[in-house]
């Protein structure tokens, strides 16, 4: 008689997470993601969303979704390679390519699907892949699916990257360098110009994940490659609509060759259902807004500068951030959790980032400033920070 419990281990694993306070208990957003949102029945200043430009509630973006349901229905009926290749998808890809000033783009279900599907097709047996130690989890998963030799270089350390490139250069065929443009936990920016220089020197392919750069950095929010004026040197730009563009879906942008290759090889593109008409139409509208209403990016930066300056003047450590992602470094996980709980009680929603997302002694609250926050929203949040910072003896 079989005595094995086939699923009991899940409960044990879960209980271990709970005992270590490492389990996720997502709060509930009751309505739109907005500068003032209703979360778990309470009105809060939203400092936890990636909706940098608040486009998820922009009238044009919402209208586009409604119209597309009328004209195209709710779903596309198939994966794209078979019968789900909508005119809307192609229009969106043309718009992405034009916005990013690239030859072509390919739209994926998500940025994660782009990284997980494409990276394993860009480097294989006999090739070498170079990845920043703090790259996003979707890059890590994509890298794990390759048969290429992996070299993990120190965070943003161009000298270390050069060292491993030199070491690998004579032994491998293709070389592929992958980096986040903006690092999502610290808000710091990769030295993409220097990385691009090295890529050129070694004849390596350069892949930049711009998930947190687009809509934020560069001319009109065109992203990190535009910020460093190296668009032509970045061979693959991965982006997402789930952050500044306020919708959902990922893409890769680059040459026609890249699009043709990615379309024929990426299993997450070939074998997964496609984005709905409403989502696709909203993405097109979001690009439209970005191209025609530059005020959102400007406001994002003026809010960011104000918030950072005030936090610093109160004595908080905001780490190495150069973007609207503003960590308040607290060190200890329990303190970060306690701080976030108190912020919520005071009407501010900002999540604690703790181990294993960051090192055990690098726990922090991650604040994300958005364009739609009014001065009063920021001042209310800052007042809560000051009060709790003193209460928990983080600042004096
Ligand atoms: C750097 C980075 N890359 C990729 C992704 C995945 O993007 P998406 O939400 O479109 O799957 C994220 C989102 O968390 C991210 O921060």
Coordinates of C-alpha atoms and ligand atoms in Angstrom, one line a residue:
X1 CA 0.0 0.0 0.0
X2 CA 1.4 3.4 -1.1
X3 CA 1.9 5.7 2.0
X4 CA 3.5 8.6 0.1
X5 CA 1.6 11.9 0.3
X6 CA 1.9 13.3 -3.2
X7 CA 1.1 16.9 -2.4
X8 CA 1.6 17.3 1.4
X9 CA 5.1 18.7 0.8
X10 CA 3.5 21.9 -0.6
X11 CA 1.9 22.7 2.8
X12 CA 5.2 22.0 4.5
X13 CA 7.1 24.3 2.2
X14 CA 4.5 27.0 2.5
X15 CA 4.5 26.8 6.3
X16 CA 8.2 27.2 6.3
X17 CA 7.9 30.4 4.3
X18 CA 5.2 31.7 6.6
X19 CA 7.4 30.9 9.7
X20 CA 10.2 32.9 8.1
X21 CA 7.8 35.8 7.1
X22 CA 8.8 35.2 3.5
X23 CA 5.4 34.4 2.1
X24 CA 3.6 36.7 -0.2
X25 CA 0.2 38.1 0.9
X26 CA -0.6 40.5 -1.8
X27 CA -2.9 43.4 -0.8
X28 CA -6.0 43.9 -2.9
X29 CA -6.4 46.8 -5.2
X30 CA -10.1 47.7 -5.4
X31 CA -10.3 49.9 -8.5
X32 CA -7.7 51.5 -10.7
X33 CA -4.0 51.8 -10.0
X34 CA -4.0 55.6 -9.4
X35 CA -1.9 58.1 -7.4
X36 CA -4.6 57.7 -4.7
X37 CA -5.9 54.1 -4.8
X38 CA -8.1 52.0 -2.7
X39 CA -6.2 49.1 -1.3
X40 CA -7.6 46.6 1.2
X41 CA -10.5 49.0 1.8
X42 CA -8.3 52.0 2.5
X43 CA -7.5 55.1 0.5
X44 CA -3.7 55.3 0.2
X45 CA -1.0 57.3 -1.6
X46 CA 0.2 54.8 -4.2
X47 CA 4.0 54.4 -4.1
X48 CA 4.1 50.7 -5.1
X49 CA 3.0 50.7 -8.7
X50 CA 5.1 50.6 -11.8
X51 CA 2.5 52.7 -13.6
X52 CA 5.1 55.5 -13.8
X53 CA 3.1 57.8 -16.1
X54 CA -0.3 56.8 -14.9
X55 CA -1.3 55.8 -18.4
X56 CA -3.4 52.8 -17.2
X57 CA -6.2 55.3 -16.5
X58 CA -5.5 57.7 -19.4
X59 CA -8.8 58.3 -21.3
X60 CA -7.3 57.5 -24.7
X61 CA -5.8 54.2 -23.4
X62 CA -9.1 53.1 -21.9
X63 CA -11.1 54.2 -25.0
X64 CA -8.9 52.2 -27.3
X65 CA -9.7 49.0 -25.3
X66 CA -13.4 49.6 -25.5
X67 CA -13.3 50.2 -29.3
X68 CA -11.1 47.1 -30.0
X69 CA -13.6 44.9 -28.2
X70 CA -16.3 46.3 -30.5
X71 CA -14.3 45.8 -33.7
X72 CA -12.3 42.6 -32.9
X73 CA -14.0 40.9 -30.0
X74 CA -12.5 39.6 -26.7
X75 CA -9.8 37.2 -27.9
X76 CA -7.9 36.4 -31.1
X77 CA -8.8 32.7 -31.2
X78 CA -5.3 31.2 -31.8
X79 CA -1.6 31.6 -31.3
X80 CA -0.2 34.2 -33.7
X81 CA 1.7 31.9 -36.0
X82 CA -1.5 29.9 -36.8
X83 CA -4.6 32.2 -37.0
X84 CA -4.3 34.8 -34.3
X85 CA -2.0 37.3 -36.0
X86 CA -4.2 40.4 -35.7
X87 CA -3.8 43.6 -37.8
X88 CA -3.7 45.3 -34.4
X89 CA -0.6 43.3 -33.4
X90 CA 1.2 44.4 -36.6
X91 CA 0.1 48.0 -36.1
X92 CA 1.5 47.9 -32.6
X93 CA 4.8 46.5 -33.7
X94 CA 5.1 49.2 -36.4
X95 CA 4.4 51.8 -33.7
X96 CA 7.0 50.3 -31.2
X97 CA 9.6 50.2 -34.0
X98 CA 8.9 53.8 -34.9
X99 CA 8.9 55.0 -31.2
X100 CA 12.2 53.1 -30.5
X101 CA 13.7 54.3 -33.8
X102 CA 14.5 50.7 -34.7
X103 CA 13.8 48.7 -37.9
X104 CA 11.4 46.3 -36.4
X105 CA 9.8 44.9 -33.2
X106 CA 8.1 41.7 -32.1
X107 CA 5.3 41.8 -29.5
X108 CA 5.2 39.1 -26.8
X109 CA 2.6 38.3 -24.1
X110 CA 4.9 39.8 -21.5
X111 CA 8.5 41.0 -21.0
X112 CA 9.1 37.8 -19.0
X113 CA 8.0 35.8 -22.0
X114 CA 10.3 37.8 -24.2
X115 CA 13.3 37.1 -22.0
X116 CA 12.5 33.5 -21.4
X117 CA 11.7 32.8 -25.0
X118 CA 14.4 34.7 -26.9
X119 CA 17.5 34.5 -24.7
X120 CA 17.8 30.7 -25.1
X121 CA 17.7 31.1 -28.9
X122 CA 20.5 33.7 -29.0
X123 CA 23.3 31.7 -27.5
X124 CA 23.8 27.9 -27.3
X125 CA 26.5 25.3 -27.2
X126 CA 29.9 26.7 -27.9
X127 CA 28.8 30.3 -27.2
X128 CA 29.3 32.5 -24.1
X129 CA 26.9 34.6 -22.3
X130 CA 27.7 37.5 -19.9
X131 CA 25.1 38.6 -17.4
X132 CA 25.1 41.2 -14.6
X133 CA 24.8 39.6 -11.2
X134 CA 21.7 41.7 -10.3
X135 CA 19.8 41.1 -13.6
X136 CA 16.1 40.5 -13.4
X137 CA 14.7 37.0 -12.6
X138 CA 13.2 36.7 -16.1
X139 CA 16.7 37.1 -17.6
X140 CA 18.0 34.6 -15.1
X141 CA 15.4 32.1 -16.2
X142 CA 16.2 32.8 -19.9
X143 CA 19.9 32.3 -19.2
X144 CA 19.2 29.0 -17.4
X145 CA 17.5 27.7 -20.5
X146 CA 20.6 28.2 -22.7
X147 CA 23.4 25.7 -23.3
X148 CA 25.9 28.6 -23.5
X149 CA 28.7 29.0 -21.0
X150 CA 27.7 31.6 -18.4
X151 CA 29.8 34.3 -17.0
X152 CA 28.2 36.4 -14.2
X153 CA 30.0 39.7 -13.8
X154 CA 29.9 42.0 -10.8
X155 CA 27.0 44.5 -10.7
X156 CA 27.6 47.3 -13.3
X157 CA 31.3 46.6 -13.1
X158 CA 32.7 47.3 -16.6
X159 CA 36.2 46.2 -15.6
X160 CA 34.9 42.9 -14.5
X161 CA 32.9 42.5 -17.6
X162 CA 36.0 43.2 -19.7
X163 CA 38.0 40.7 -17.7
X164 CA 35.5 37.9 -18.4
X165 CA 35.2 38.9 -22.0
X166 CA 38.9 38.6 -22.5
X167 CA 39.0 35.3 -20.7
X168 CA 36.2 33.9 -23.0
X169 CA 37.1 35.6 -26.2
X170 CA 39.4 33.0 -27.7
X171 CA 37.3 30.0 -26.6
X172 CA 33.8 30.7 -27.8
X173 CA 31.9 31.5 -31.0
X174 CA 29.2 34.0 -30.3
X175 CA 29.4 36.3 -27.3
X176 CA 26.2 37.7 -25.8
X177 CA 26.1 40.5 -23.1
X178 CA 22.8 40.9 -21.2
X179 CA 22.0 43.7 -18.7
X180 CA 19.1 45.4 -17.2
X181 CA 19.0 49.1 -18.2
X182 CA 17.6 50.2 -14.9
X183 CA 17.8 47.7 -12.0
X184 CA 14.4 47.3 -10.5
X185 CA 15.3 46.9 -6.8
X186 CA 17.8 49.8 -6.5
X187 CA 16.8 52.1 -9.3
X188 CA 20.4 52.4 -10.5
X189 CA 21.3 52.6 -14.2
X190 CA 23.7 50.3 -16.1
X191 CA 26.6 52.0 -17.8
X192 CA 25.1 51.0 -21.2
X193 CA 27.5 53.3 -23.1
X194 CA 30.6 51.6 -21.7
X195 CA 29.1 48.2 -22.1
X196 CA 28.2 49.0 -25.7
X197 CA 31.9 50.0 -26.2
X198 CA 33.1 46.7 -24.9
X199 CA 30.5 44.8 -27.0
X200 CA 31.8 46.6 -30.1
X201 CA 35.4 45.8 -29.2
X202 CA 34.7 42.1 -28.7
X203 CA 32.1 41.7 -31.5
X204 CA 29.6 40.7 -28.9
X205 CA 25.8 40.9 -29.2
X206 CA 24.3 43.4 -26.8
X207 CA 20.9 42.7 -25.2
X208 CA 19.4 45.4 -22.9
X209 CA 16.3 44.9 -20.8
X210 CA 14.7 48.3 -20.7
X211 CA 11.6 47.4 -18.7
X212 CA 12.2 50.3 -16.2
X213 CA 13.8 52.7 -18.6
X214 CA 11.2 53.3 -21.2
X215 CA 8.7 56.0 -20.5
X216 CA 11.3 57.2 -17.9
X217 CA 14.7 57.8 -19.5
X218 CA 15.9 59.1 -22.8
X219 CA 14.4 61.5 -25.3
X220 CA 10.6 61.5 -24.8
X221 CA 10.9 58.4 -22.6
X222 CA 12.5 56.3 -25.4
X223 CA 14.6 54.4 -22.9
X224 CA 18.1 53.8 -21.7
X225 CA 19.7 53.3 -25.1
X226 CA 18.4 56.7 -26.1
X227 CA 19.6 58.2 -22.8
X228 CA 23.1 57.1 -23.6
X229 CA 22.8 57.8 -27.4
X230 CA 23.7 54.2 -28.2
X231 CA 20.5 52.9 -29.9
X232 CA 22.5 51.6 -32.9
X233 CA 24.9 49.7 -30.7
X234 CA 22.2 47.8 -28.7
X235 CA 21.2 44.8 -30.8
X236 CA 18.2 43.7 -28.8
X237 CA 16.1 46.0 -26.7
X238 CA 13.6 44.2 -24.6
X239 CA 10.7 46.3 -23.3
X240 CA 7.4 45.9 -21.5
X241 CA 4.0 47.6 -21.5
X242 CA 3.3 46.6 -17.9
X243 CA 5.2 49.5 -16.4
X244 CA 5.4 53.1 -17.7
X245 CA 3.0 52.3 -20.6
X246 CA 0.3 51.2 -18.2
X247 CA -1.0 48.1 -19.9
X248 CA 0.7 44.7 -20.3
X249 CA 2.8 42.8 -22.8
X250 CA 6.4 42.7 -23.8
X251 CA 8.4 43.3 -27.0
X252 CA 11.8 43.1 -28.5
X253 CA 13.0 45.8 -30.8
X254 CA 16.0 45.9 -33.1
X255 CA 16.7 44.9 -36.7
X256 CA 14.4 43.1 -39.3
X257 CA 16.8 40.1 -38.9
X258 CA 16.1 40.1 -35.2
X259 CA 12.4 40.1 -35.7
X260 CA 12.4 37.4 -38.3
X261 CA 14.6 35.2 -36.1
X262 CA 12.8 35.8 -32.9
X263 CA 9.4 35.1 -34.5
X264 CA 10.6 31.8 -35.9
X265 CA 12.5 30.6 -32.8
X266 CA 11.0 31.9 -29.6
X267 CA 8.9 29.2 -28.1
X268 CA 7.0 31.6 -25.8
X269 CA 5.9 33.5 -28.9
X270 CA 5.2 30.4 -31.1
X271 CA 3.4 28.3 -28.5
X272 CA 1.4 30.7 -26.4
X273 CA -1.9 32.5 -26.9
X274 CA -1.7 36.1 -28.1
X275 CA -2.5 39.3 -26.5
X276 CA -6.2 40.3 -26.7
X277 CA -7.5 43.0 -29.1
X278 CA -8.3 45.4 -26.2
X279 CA -4.8 45.0 -24.6
X280 CA -3.1 45.5 -28.0
X281 CA -5.2 48.5 -28.9
X282 CA -4.4 50.1 -25.5
X283 CA -0.7 49.5 -26.0
X284 CA -0.9 51.4 -29.3
X285 CA -2.8 54.2 -27.6
X286 CA -0.2 54.3 -24.8
X287 CA 2.6 54.9 -27.3
X288 CA 0.5 57.5 -28.9
X289 CA 0.2 59.3 -25.6
X290 CA 3.9 59.0 -25.0
X291 CA 4.6 60.5 -28.4
X292 CA 2.1 63.4 -28.2
X293 CA 2.0 64.3 -24.5
X294 CA 5.6 64.9 -23.2
X295 CA 4.3 66.5 -20.0
X296 CA 3.9 63.1 -18.3
X297 CA 7.6 62.3 -18.4
X298 CA 8.5 65.8 -17.3
X299 CA 6.2 65.6 -14.3
X300 CA 7.5 62.2 -13.4
X301 CA 11.0 63.7 -13.1
X302 CA 10.0 66.8 -11.2
X303 CA 8.1 64.6 -8.7
X304 CA 11.0 62.2 -8.5
X305 CA 13.5 65.0 -7.7
X306 CA 11.3 66.5 -5.1
X307 CA 10.6 63.2 -3.3
X308 CA 14.2 62.1 -3.3
X309 CA 15.5 65.5 -2.1
X310 CA 13.0 65.6 0.8
X311 CA 13.7 62.0 1.9
X312 CA 17.5 62.7 1.9
X313 CA 17.0 65.9 3.9
X314 CA 15.2 63.9 6.5
X315 CA 18.2 61.7 6.8
X316 CA 17.0 58.6 5.0
X317 CA 19.4 56.5 3.0
X318 CA 18.0 56.2 -0.5
X319 CA 20.9 54.0 -1.9
X320 CA 22.2 54.5 -5.4
X321 CA 19.0 55.3 -7.1
X322 CA 19.1 57.5 -10.2
X323 CA 15.5 57.0 -11.3
X324 CA 11.9 57.2 -9.9
X325 CA 12.5 53.8 -8.1
X326 CA 13.5 55.1 -4.7
X327 CA 14.5 52.6 -2.1
X328 CA 14.6 53.6 1.6
X329 CA 17.4 51.4 2.9
X330 CA 16.6 49.8 6.3
X331 CA 18.9 46.8 6.3
X332 CA 16.9 44.4 8.5
X333 CA 13.9 42.5 7.0
X334 CA 11.7 42.7 10.1
X335 CA 12.3 46.5 10.3
X336 CA 11.3 46.9 6.6
X337 CA 8.2 44.9 7.1
X338 CA 7.2 46.8 10.2
X339 CA 8.0 50.1 8.5
X340 CA 5.8 49.2 5.5
X341 CA 2.9 48.1 7.8
X342 CA 3.1 51.5 9.6
X343 CA 3.2 53.4 6.4
X344 CA 0.0 51.6 5.3
X345 CA -1.7 52.5 8.6
X346 CA -0.7 56.1 7.9
X347 CA -2.2 55.9 4.4
X348 CA 0.8 55.2 2.2
X349 CA 1.3 52.0 0.2
X350 CA 5.0 51.1 -0.4
X351 CA 6.2 47.5 -0.2
X352 CA 9.0 46.1 1.8
X353 CA 11.7 44.3 -0.3
X354 CA 13.4 41.6 1.7
X355 CA 15.4 38.5 1.3
X356 CA 15.5 36.5 -1.0
X357 CA 14.7 39.4 -3.4
X358 CA 17.7 41.3 -2.0
X359 CA 20.5 40.2 0.3
X360 CA 19.6 39.6 3.9
X361 CA 21.1 42.8 5.2
X362 CA 19.8 45.0 2.3
X363 CA 16.1 45.1 3.1
X364 CA 14.3 48.3 2.1
X365 CA 11.0 49.9 1.3
X366 CA 10.8 50.4 -2.4
X367 CA 9.0 53.6 -3.4
X368 CA 8.0 54.2 -7.0
X369 CA 7.2 57.8 -7.8
X370 CA 4.7 58.4 -10.6
X371 CA 3.7 61.4 -12.7
X372 CA 0.2 61.7 -11.4
X373 CA 1.1 62.3 -7.8
X374 CA 0.2 65.8 -6.7
X375 CA 2.4 67.8 -4.4
X376 CA -0.1 67.1 -1.5
X377 CA 0.2 63.3 -2.1
X378 CA 3.9 63.5 -2.0
X379 CA 3.9 65.7 1.1
X380 CA 1.4 63.4 2.9
X381 CA 3.7 60.4 2.1
X382 CA 6.8 62.3 3.3
X383 CA 5.1 63.3 6.5
X384 CA 4.3 59.6 7.2
X385 CA 8.0 58.8 6.5
X386 CA 9.2 61.4 8.9
X387 CA 6.8 60.3 11.6
X388 CA 7.5 56.6 11.3
X389 CA 11.2 57.1 10.7
X390 CA 11.4 58.8 14.1
X391 CA 9.1 56.3 15.8
X392 CA 11.2 53.4 14.6
X393 CA 14.5 55.3 15.2
X394 CA 15.6 55.1 11.6
X395 CA 16.1 58.9 11.5
X396 CA 16.5 61.4 14.4
Ligands
LIG1 C1 13.8 44.3 -15.5 C2 12.6 43.6 -15.8 N1 12.5 42.8 -16.9 C3 11.4 42.1 -17.2 C4 10.3 42.2 -16.5 C5 9.1 41.4 -16.9 O1 8.1 42.2 -17.5 P1 6.6 41.8 -17.7 O2 5.9 42.4 -16.5 O3 6.2 42.4 -19.0 O4 6.6 40.3 -17.7 C6 10.3 43.0 -15.3 C7 9.0 43.1 -14.5 O5 9.0 42.9 -13.3 C8 11.4 43.7 -15.0 O6 11.5 44.5 -13.9

